């Protein structure tokens, strides 16, 4: 029976959590502070420590150091989200917000204990190498937490992984995490951007060539696949790989061997392949632009990286991390965002994703003349409340009397745009819907509503 220690100074919460865990067949001990836990318990005798972040005397994060590798689950209020993220960086296994949902707590506890059973050697390492800190990606929204769980499960295997996501979402960070958490971590990770290598050179770059294989080949050369032998090969933008190179790559996956350009002999390689793309490879395979057999070989494990606009609550967390990093790089002291800047960061859709956010903050830090970054230095345009219908327009505008009470928001949007785009500009439509022009365009794209060549009659 797993033994869990609860460290919580509020008796009601501590007792309720104890009853919940005991009903689910866990052995439970409790303490009201870090000091009490140290005095009354041998911390290394527990399978898991669940601790409140804010405790009298010392914070719950102190247990991460004292427990020496025992997983620590931090409990925190929603208002302390940033502190929870800092806890993860210090080595907490995970965090859970109070008031917590019973099912969520039980699922989190079961997952942590299961990971501890499956990887006892990893848990013997310093706590700073555990949990979200080991993945190296900031994020606490459900989509990212689900992604982190999949990364932890997939990383120890040798399975081929296909990472899908828009440009700028951090696909290379996911590849790095998969490599660092694998048994190949001490071997090289070779990263290749397939879109950055000229088509005439890509086969030679990937698979190497023999002396005299082509004009200019004055000496033999080891390819990048061979250089990754024993480690991991990360092929970014694999959708840009020419068909000839795709055939050679398929042989690597099927046979575990390569043949240099100009050579008649093959040689074995032991490489774990991770690929990434922002394109629809399945669609490309149906049109003959990507080999269908290679797509199915790549798509053993598929990880979907959400766009930044889909990661509710993460954007400010990431922005703070970038601000801290840039402030330290520029040696300009502790900086902060103005309330208006934070609002802008949350409302803007960030089509360039995390990369665009990082560039905006770097620019703002360079241009800022004080310690507080104003909204205008971010260089983004947020006209109104992006992504929200702040004020739904009057259904009787311009004489339209059709009932709308049975329409969903998307139905209403489609109905309103089709009804009024002949006599309203895009700006007027956006203003009436309470969204930005950019958001209007994105919703048009998603719902398949074409924009008229002339949105309004000329005056």
Coordinates of C-alpha atoms in Angstrom, one line a residue:
X1 CA 0.0 0.0 0.0
X2 CA 1.6 3.3 -1.0
X3 CA 2.4 5.6 1.9
X4 CA 1.6 9.3 1.4
X5 CA 2.5 12.3 3.6
X6 CA 0.1 15.3 3.6
X7 CA 1.7 18.6 4.8
X8 CA -1.1 21.2 5.2
X9 CA -1.6 23.7 7.9
X10 CA -5.4 24.0 7.5
X11 CA -6.9 21.1 9.5
X12 CA -10.1 20.9 7.5
X13 CA -8.3 20.5 4.1
X14 CA -5.8 18.1 5.6
X15 CA -8.5 15.9 7.1
X16 CA -10.6 15.9 4.0
X17 CA -7.7 14.9 1.8
X18 CA -6.7 12.2 4.3
X19 CA -10.2 10.6 4.2
X20 CA -10.2 10.8 0.4
X21 CA -6.9 9.0 0.1
X22 CA -7.7 6.4 2.7
X23 CA -11.0 5.6 1.0
X24 CA -8.9 4.8 -2.1
X25 CA -6.5 2.4 -0.3
X26 CA -3.6 4.7 0.5
X27 CA -1.7 4.8 3.8
X28 CA -1.6 8.4 5.0
X29 CA 0.4 10.4 7.5
X30 CA 0.1 14.1 8.0
X31 CA 1.9 17.2 9.3
X32 CA 1.0 20.9 9.7
X33 CA 4.4 22.4 8.6
X34 CA 7.7 21.5 7.1
X35 CA 9.3 21.5 10.5
X36 CA 6.7 19.2 11.9
X37 CA 7.1 16.8 9.0
X38 CA 10.9 16.7 9.5
X39 CA 10.6 16.1 13.3
X40 CA 7.9 13.5 13.2
X41 CA 8.5 11.6 10.0
X42 CA 11.3 10.0 8.0
X43 CA 10.6 11.7 4.7
X44 CA 12.4 9.1 2.6
X45 CA 10.0 6.4 3.8
X46 CA 7.1 7.9 1.8
X47 CA 6.1 7.1 -1.8
X48 CA 4.7 10.6 -2.3
X49 CA 4.5 13.9 -0.4
X50 CA 1.5 16.2 -1.0
X51 CA 2.2 19.7 0.4
X52 CA 0.6 23.1 0.4
X53 CA 2.8 25.7 -1.1
X54 CA 2.3 28.3 1.7
X55 CA 3.0 26.9 5.1
X56 CA 4.0 28.5 8.4
X57 CA 7.8 28.7 8.8
X58 CA 9.0 27.4 5.5
X59 CA 7.3 26.9 2.1
X60 CA 6.3 23.5 0.8
X61 CA 9.0 23.6 -1.8
X62 CA 11.5 23.1 0.9
X63 CA 10.3 19.5 1.0
X64 CA 11.6 19.0 -2.5
X65 CA 15.2 19.4 -1.2
X66 CA 14.6 17.5 2.0
X67 CA 12.9 14.6 0.5
X68 CA 15.9 13.8 -1.8
X69 CA 14.1 12.3 -4.8
X70 CA 10.7 11.4 -3.3
X71 CA 8.1 13.0 -5.6
X72 CA 6.4 16.1 -4.2
X73 CA 2.9 17.3 -5.4
X74 CA 2.3 20.9 -4.6
X75 CA -1.1 22.3 -3.7
X76 CA -1.7 26.0 -4.5
X77 CA -4.6 28.5 -5.0
X78 CA -5.4 29.8 -8.4
X79 CA -4.0 33.2 -7.4
X80 CA -0.6 31.6 -6.9
X81 CA -0.2 30.1 -10.3
X82 CA 3.1 31.8 -10.9
X83 CA 4.4 30.4 -7.7
X84 CA 3.3 26.9 -8.7
X85 CA 5.2 27.2 -11.9
X86 CA 8.3 28.2 -9.9
X87 CA 7.7 25.2 -7.8
X88 CA 7.8 22.9 -10.8
X89 CA 11.1 24.5 -11.9
X90 CA 12.5 23.7 -8.4
X91 CA 11.6 20.0 -9.0
X92 CA 8.0 19.5 -7.8
X93 CA 6.5 16.5 -9.6
X94 CA 3.3 18.4 -10.4
X95 CA 0.9 20.9 -8.8
X96 CA -2.8 21.0 -8.3
X97 CA -5.0 24.0 -7.7
X98 CA -7.2 24.5 -4.6
X99 CA -10.0 23.9 -4.2
X100 CA -9.1 20.6 -6.0
X101 CA -11.5 18.2 -7.7
X102 CA -11.4 14.8 -6.0
X103 CA -11.1 12.9 -9.3
X104 CA -8.3 15.2 -10.5
X105 CA -6.4 14.7 -7.2
X106 CA -6.8 10.9 -7.3
X107 CA -5.8 10.7 -11.0
X108 CA -2.7 12.9 -10.3
X109 CA -1.7 10.8 -7.3
X110 CA -2.1 7.6 -9.3
X111 CA -0.1 8.9 -12.2
X112 CA 2.8 10.0 -10.1
X113 CA 2.9 6.8 -8.1
X114 CA 2.8 4.8 -11.4
X115 CA 5.7 6.8 -12.9
X116 CA 7.6 6.2 -9.7
X117 CA 7.1 2.4 -10.0
X118 CA 8.1 2.4 -13.6
X119 CA 11.2 4.5 -13.3
X120 CA 12.8 4.0 -9.8
X121 CA 16.3 4.8 -11.2
X122 CA 15.1 8.1 -12.5
X123 CA 13.6 9.0 -9.2
X124 CA 16.9 8.4 -7.5
X125 CA 18.3 11.3 -9.4
X126 CA 18.2 14.9 -8.0
X127 CA 14.6 16.3 -7.8
X128 CA 15.5 19.2 -10.1
X129 CA 15.6 16.7 -13.0
X130 CA 12.0 15.6 -12.4
X131 CA 8.5 16.5 -13.7
X132 CA 7.8 19.5 -15.7
X133 CA 11.3 21.0 -15.2
X134 CA 12.8 18.0 -17.1
X135 CA 10.6 18.7 -20.1
X136 CA 11.8 22.3 -20.4
X137 CA 8.5 23.7 -21.7
X138 CA 6.4 26.2 -19.8
X139 CA 2.7 25.4 -19.6
X140 CA 0.0 24.4 -17.2
X141 CA -3.2 24.3 -19.3
X142 CA -4.9 20.9 -19.7
X143 CA -3.7 20.5 -23.3
X144 CA 0.0 21.0 -22.3
X145 CA -0.3 18.8 -19.2
X146 CA -1.7 16.1 -21.4
X147 CA 1.2 16.6 -23.8
X148 CA 3.7 16.4 -20.9
X149 CA 2.2 13.1 -19.8
X150 CA 2.5 11.7 -23.3
X151 CA 6.1 12.9 -23.6
X152 CA 7.0 11.1 -20.4
X153 CA 5.4 7.9 -21.6
X154 CA 6.9 8.0 -25.1
X155 CA 10.4 9.3 -24.3
X156 CA 11.8 6.0 -22.9
X157 CA 10.8 4.0 -26.0
X158 CA 12.5 3.9 -29.4
X159 CA 9.2 4.6 -31.2
X160 CA 9.2 7.1 -34.1
X161 CA 7.4 10.3 -33.1
X162 CA 5.7 12.8 -35.4
X163 CA 5.2 16.2 -33.8
X164 CA 2.5 18.4 -35.4
X165 CA 1.9 22.0 -34.7
X166 CA 1.9 25.5 -36.2
X167 CA 5.2 27.3 -36.8
X168 CA 6.6 28.8 -33.6
X169 CA 4.8 26.5 -31.2
X170 CA 8.0 24.9 -29.9
X171 CA 8.2 21.6 -31.8
X172 CA 12.0 21.5 -31.3
X173 CA 11.6 21.8 -27.6
X174 CA 9.4 18.7 -27.6
X175 CA 12.0 16.8 -29.6
X176 CA 14.7 17.9 -27.1
X177 CA 12.6 16.7 -24.2
X178 CA 11.9 13.3 -25.9
X179 CA 15.7 12.9 -26.4
X180 CA 16.7 14.1 -22.9
X181 CA 14.3 11.7 -21.2
X182 CA 15.3 8.7 -23.3
X183 CA 17.9 6.1 -22.8
X184 CA 19.8 7.8 -25.7
X185 CA 20.2 11.1 -23.7
X186 CA 24.0 10.8 -23.6
X187 CA 24.3 10.2 -27.3
X188 CA 23.9 13.1 -29.8
X189 CA 20.7 14.7 -30.9
X190 CA 21.1 15.9 -34.5
X191 CA 18.6 18.5 -35.6
X192 CA 17.9 19.1 -39.3
X193 CA 15.6 21.7 -40.8
X194 CA 14.6 20.1 -44.1
X195 CA 13.3 23.3 -45.5
X196 CA 16.7 25.1 -45.0
X197 CA 18.8 22.7 -47.1
X198 CA 18.7 23.1 -50.9
X199 CA 17.0 20.2 -52.6
X200 CA 20.1 19.3 -54.6
X201 CA 22.1 18.8 -51.4
X202 CA 19.7 17.3 -49.0
X203 CA 20.5 13.6 -49.8
X204 CA 24.2 14.3 -49.4
X205 CA 23.6 16.2 -46.2
X206 CA 21.4 13.5 -44.7
X207 CA 23.1 10.3 -46.0
X208 CA 26.6 11.4 -46.8
X209 CA 28.6 10.8 -50.0
X210 CA 31.7 9.1 -51.3
X211 CA 34.6 10.9 -52.9
X212 CA 33.8 11.7 -56.5
X213 CA 30.1 10.9 -56.1
X214 CA 29.3 14.2 -57.9
X215 CA 31.1 17.4 -59.1
X216 CA 32.8 19.0 -56.1
X217 CA 32.8 15.9 -53.9
X218 CA 36.6 16.0 -53.4
X219 CA 36.4 13.9 -50.2
X220 CA 33.9 11.5 -48.6
X221 CA 31.6 12.9 -46.0
X222 CA 29.5 11.5 -43.1
X223 CA 25.8 12.3 -43.4
X224 CA 23.7 13.6 -40.5
X225 CA 21.8 10.3 -40.2
X226 CA 25.1 8.5 -39.6
X227 CA 26.3 11.2 -37.2
X228 CA 23.2 10.5 -35.1
X229 CA 24.0 6.8 -34.8
X230 CA 23.2 5.7 -31.3
X231 CA 21.2 8.8 -30.6
X232 CA 18.3 10.8 -32.0
X233 CA 17.7 12.4 -35.4
X234 CA 15.2 15.3 -35.4
X235 CA 13.9 16.2 -38.9
X236 CA 12.0 19.5 -38.6
X237 CA 9.6 20.5 -41.5
X238 CA 9.8 17.0 -42.9
X239 CA 7.0 17.9 -45.2
X240 CA 9.5 19.7 -47.3
X241 CA 11.7 16.6 -47.9
X242 CA 12.0 15.7 -51.6
X243 CA 10.4 12.4 -52.7
X244 CA 13.9 10.9 -53.5
X245 CA 15.1 11.6 -50.0
X246 CA 11.9 10.2 -48.6
X247 CA 12.6 6.9 -50.2
X248 CA 16.1 6.8 -48.6
X249 CA 14.6 7.7 -45.2
X250 CA 12.0 5.0 -45.5
X251 CA 14.9 2.5 -45.9
X252 CA 16.5 3.8 -42.7
X253 CA 13.2 3.2 -40.8
X254 CA 12.5 -0.2 -42.4
X255 CA 16.0 -1.7 -42.5
X256 CA 18.0 0.4 -40.1
X257 CA 20.6 1.0 -42.7
X258 CA 21.9 3.8 -45.0
X259 CA 23.8 4.0 -48.2
X260 CA 26.0 7.0 -48.9
X261 CA 25.5 8.8 -52.2
X262 CA 27.8 7.2 -54.7
X263 CA 28.3 4.1 -52.7
X264 CA 27.3 0.5 -53.5
X265 CA 27.5 -0.7 -49.9
X266 CA 25.0 -0.2 -47.1
X267 CA 25.8 0.2 -43.4
X268 CA 23.7 -0.3 -40.3
X269 CA 22.7 2.7 -38.1
X270 CA 20.9 2.7 -34.8
X271 CA 18.8 6.0 -34.9
X272 CA 15.6 7.0 -33.2
X273 CA 13.7 9.3 -35.5
X274 CA 11.6 12.3 -34.4
X275 CA 9.9 14.3 -37.2
X276 CA 8.0 17.6 -37.1
X277 CA 5.8 19.5 -39.4
X278 CA 3.1 22.2 -39.6
X279 CA 1.7 20.6 -42.8
X280 CA -1.0 18.0 -43.3
X281 CA 1.1 15.0 -44.3
X282 CA -1.8 12.7 -44.7
X283 CA -3.4 15.2 -47.1
X284 CA -0.1 15.5 -49.0
X285 CA 0.3 11.7 -49.2
X286 CA -3.1 11.6 -51.0
X287 CA -2.0 14.0 -53.6
X288 CA 1.4 12.3 -54.2
X289 CA 3.4 15.1 -52.6
X290 CA 4.5 12.9 -49.7
X291 CA 5.0 9.1 -49.6
X292 CA 2.1 7.4 -48.0
X293 CA 4.2 4.5 -46.8
X294 CA 6.6 6.9 -45.1
X295 CA 3.7 8.8 -43.5
X296 CA 2.5 5.7 -41.8
X297 CA 6.0 4.8 -40.7
X298 CA 6.4 8.3 -39.2
X299 CA 3.0 8.4 -37.6
X300 CA 3.6 5.7 -35.0
X301 CA 3.2 8.2 -32.2
X302 CA 1.7 11.5 -33.0
X303 CA 2.0 14.5 -30.6
X304 CA -0.1 17.6 -31.3
X305 CA 1.3 20.8 -30.0
X306 CA -1.4 23.4 -29.4
X307 CA -1.2 26.9 -30.8
X308 CA -0.6 29.6 -28.2
X309 CA -4.1 31.0 -28.6
X310 CA -5.5 27.6 -27.6
X311 CA -3.5 27.5 -24.4
X312 CA -5.8 29.3 -21.9
X313 CA -3.8 30.8 -19.1
X314 CA -0.4 29.9 -20.4
X315 CA 0.4 33.0 -22.3
X316 CA 1.1 35.3 -19.3
X317 CA 3.1 32.5 -17.7
X318 CA 5.3 32.2 -20.7
X319 CA 5.5 36.0 -21.1
X320 CA 6.8 36.4 -17.5
X321 CA 9.4 33.7 -18.2
X322 CA 10.6 35.5 -21.3
X323 CA 10.6 38.9 -19.5
X324 CA 12.8 37.5 -16.7
X325 CA 15.2 35.9 -19.2
X326 CA 15.5 39.0 -21.3
X327 CA 15.9 41.3 -18.3
X328 CA 18.8 39.1 -17.1
X329 CA 20.4 39.0 -20.5
X330 CA 20.2 42.8 -20.8
X331 CA 21.2 43.4 -17.2
X332 CA 18.4 45.9 -16.7
X333 CA 17.1 44.8 -13.3
X334 CA 13.7 43.4 -12.5
X335 CA 11.1 44.4 -15.1
X336 CA 7.3 44.0 -15.1
X337 CA 4.4 44.5 -17.5
X338 CA 1.9 47.3 -17.1
X339 CA -1.7 46.1 -16.5
X340 CA -2.5 47.3 -20.1
X341 CA 0.4 45.2 -21.4
X342 CA -0.8 42.1 -19.6
X343 CA -4.3 42.6 -21.0
X344 CA -2.8 43.0 -24.5
X345 CA -0.8 39.9 -24.1
X346 CA -3.9 37.9 -23.1
X347 CA -6.1 39.3 -25.8
X348 CA -3.8 39.1 -28.8
X349 CA -4.1 35.9 -30.8
X350 CA -0.3 35.5 -31.4
X351 CA -0.4 34.0 -34.9
X352 CA 3.3 33.5 -34.8
X353 CA 2.8 31.6 -31.5
X354 CA 5.6 31.4 -28.8
X355 CA 8.3 32.6 -31.2
X356 CA 6.3 35.8 -31.9
X357 CA 5.7 36.4 -28.2
X358 CA 9.4 36.0 -27.4
X359 CA 10.4 38.4 -30.1
X360 CA 7.8 41.0 -29.0
X361 CA 9.1 40.9 -25.4
X362 CA 12.7 41.0 -26.5
X363 CA 11.9 44.1 -28.5
X364 CA 10.0 45.7 -25.7
X365 CA 12.8 45.1 -23.2
X366 CA 15.3 46.8 -25.5
X367 CA 13.1 49.8 -26.2
X368 CA 11.7 50.3 -22.7
X369 CA 13.1 53.3 -20.8
X370 CA 11.9 52.3 -17.3
X371 CA 11.1 49.1 -15.4
X372 CA 7.5 48.8 -16.5
X373 CA 6.7 47.8 -20.1
X374 CA 3.7 49.6 -21.6
X375 CA 1.4 47.9 -24.0
X376 CA 2.5 49.9 -27.1
X377 CA 6.0 48.6 -26.9
X378 CA 4.8 45.1 -27.6
X379 CA 4.1 46.1 -31.2
X380 CA 0.8 44.2 -31.6
X381 CA -2.6 45.6 -32.5
X382 CA -5.5 44.6 -30.3
X383 CA -8.5 46.6 -31.4
X384 CA -11.2 45.2 -29.1
X385 CA -11.7 42.1 -27.0
X386 CA -10.2 39.5 -29.4
X387 CA -11.9 36.1 -29.5
X388 CA -14.9 37.3 -27.4
X389 CA -18.3 38.5 -28.4
X390 CA -18.1 41.5 -26.0
X391 CA -21.3 43.0 -27.1
X392 CA -23.6 41.1 -29.4
X393 CA -25.2 43.4 -32.0
X394 CA -28.9 44.2 -32.0
X395 CA -30.6 41.5 -34.1
X396 CA -32.8 44.2 -35.6
X397 CA -29.9 46.3 -37.0
X398 CA -30.8 47.5 -40.5
X399 CA -34.3 46.0 -40.3
X400 CA -33.4 42.3 -39.8
X401 CA -36.1 40.8 -37.6
X402 CA -35.1 37.1 -37.8
X403 CA -35.2 35.4 -34.4
X404 CA -31.8 34.4 -33.0
X405 CA -32.6 32.9 -29.6
X406 CA -32.1 29.4 -31.0
X407 CA -28.8 30.1 -32.7
X408 CA -25.4 29.2 -31.3
X409 CA -22.7 31.9 -31.3
X410 CA -21.1 30.5 -34.4
X411 CA -24.6 30.3 -36.1
X412 CA -25.2 33.9 -35.0
X413 CA -21.8 35.0 -36.4
X414 CA -22.4 33.4 -39.7
X415 CA -25.9 34.7 -40.0
X416 CA -24.9 38.3 -39.0
X417 CA -21.9 38.4 -41.4
X418 CA -23.8 37.1 -44.4
X419 CA -26.7 39.5 -43.6
X420 CA -24.6 42.6 -43.3
X421 CA -21.4 42.2 -45.3
X422 CA -22.9 43.8 -48.4
X423 CA -23.3 47.2 -46.7
X424 CA -20.7 47.1 -43.9
X425 CA -16.9 47.3 -44.0
X426 CA -14.8 44.7 -42.3
X427 CA -14.1 47.2 -39.5
X428 CA -17.8 47.9 -39.0
X429 CA -18.6 44.2 -38.9
X430 CA -15.9 43.5 -36.3
X431 CA -17.0 46.5 -34.2
X432 CA -20.6 45.3 -34.2
X433 CA -19.6 41.8 -33.2
X434 CA -17.2 43.1 -30.5
X435 CA -14.1 41.4 -32.0
X436 CA -11.0 42.5 -33.9
X437 CA -10.6 42.5 -37.6
X438 CA -8.1 39.7 -37.3
X439 CA -10.5 37.6 -35.3
X440 CA -13.2 38.3 -37.8
X441 CA -10.9 37.0 -40.6
X442 CA -10.0 33.9 -38.6
X443 CA -13.6 33.1 -37.9
X444 CA -14.4 33.5 -41.6
X445 CA -11.7 31.0 -42.4
X446 CA -12.9 28.5 -39.8
X447 CA -16.5 28.7 -40.8
X448 CA -15.8 28.9 -44.6
X449 CA -17.5 32.3 -45.1
X450 CA -15.9 34.0 -48.1
X451 CA -15.2 37.7 -48.0
X452 CA -17.0 39.7 -50.6
X453 CA -14.7 41.5 -53.1
X454 CA -16.3 44.7 -52.0
X455 CA -17.5 44.7 -48.4
X456 CA -19.3 48.0 -48.7
X457 CA -20.6 50.2 -51.5
X458 CA -18.3 53.0 -52.5
X459 CA -19.5 56.4 -51.3

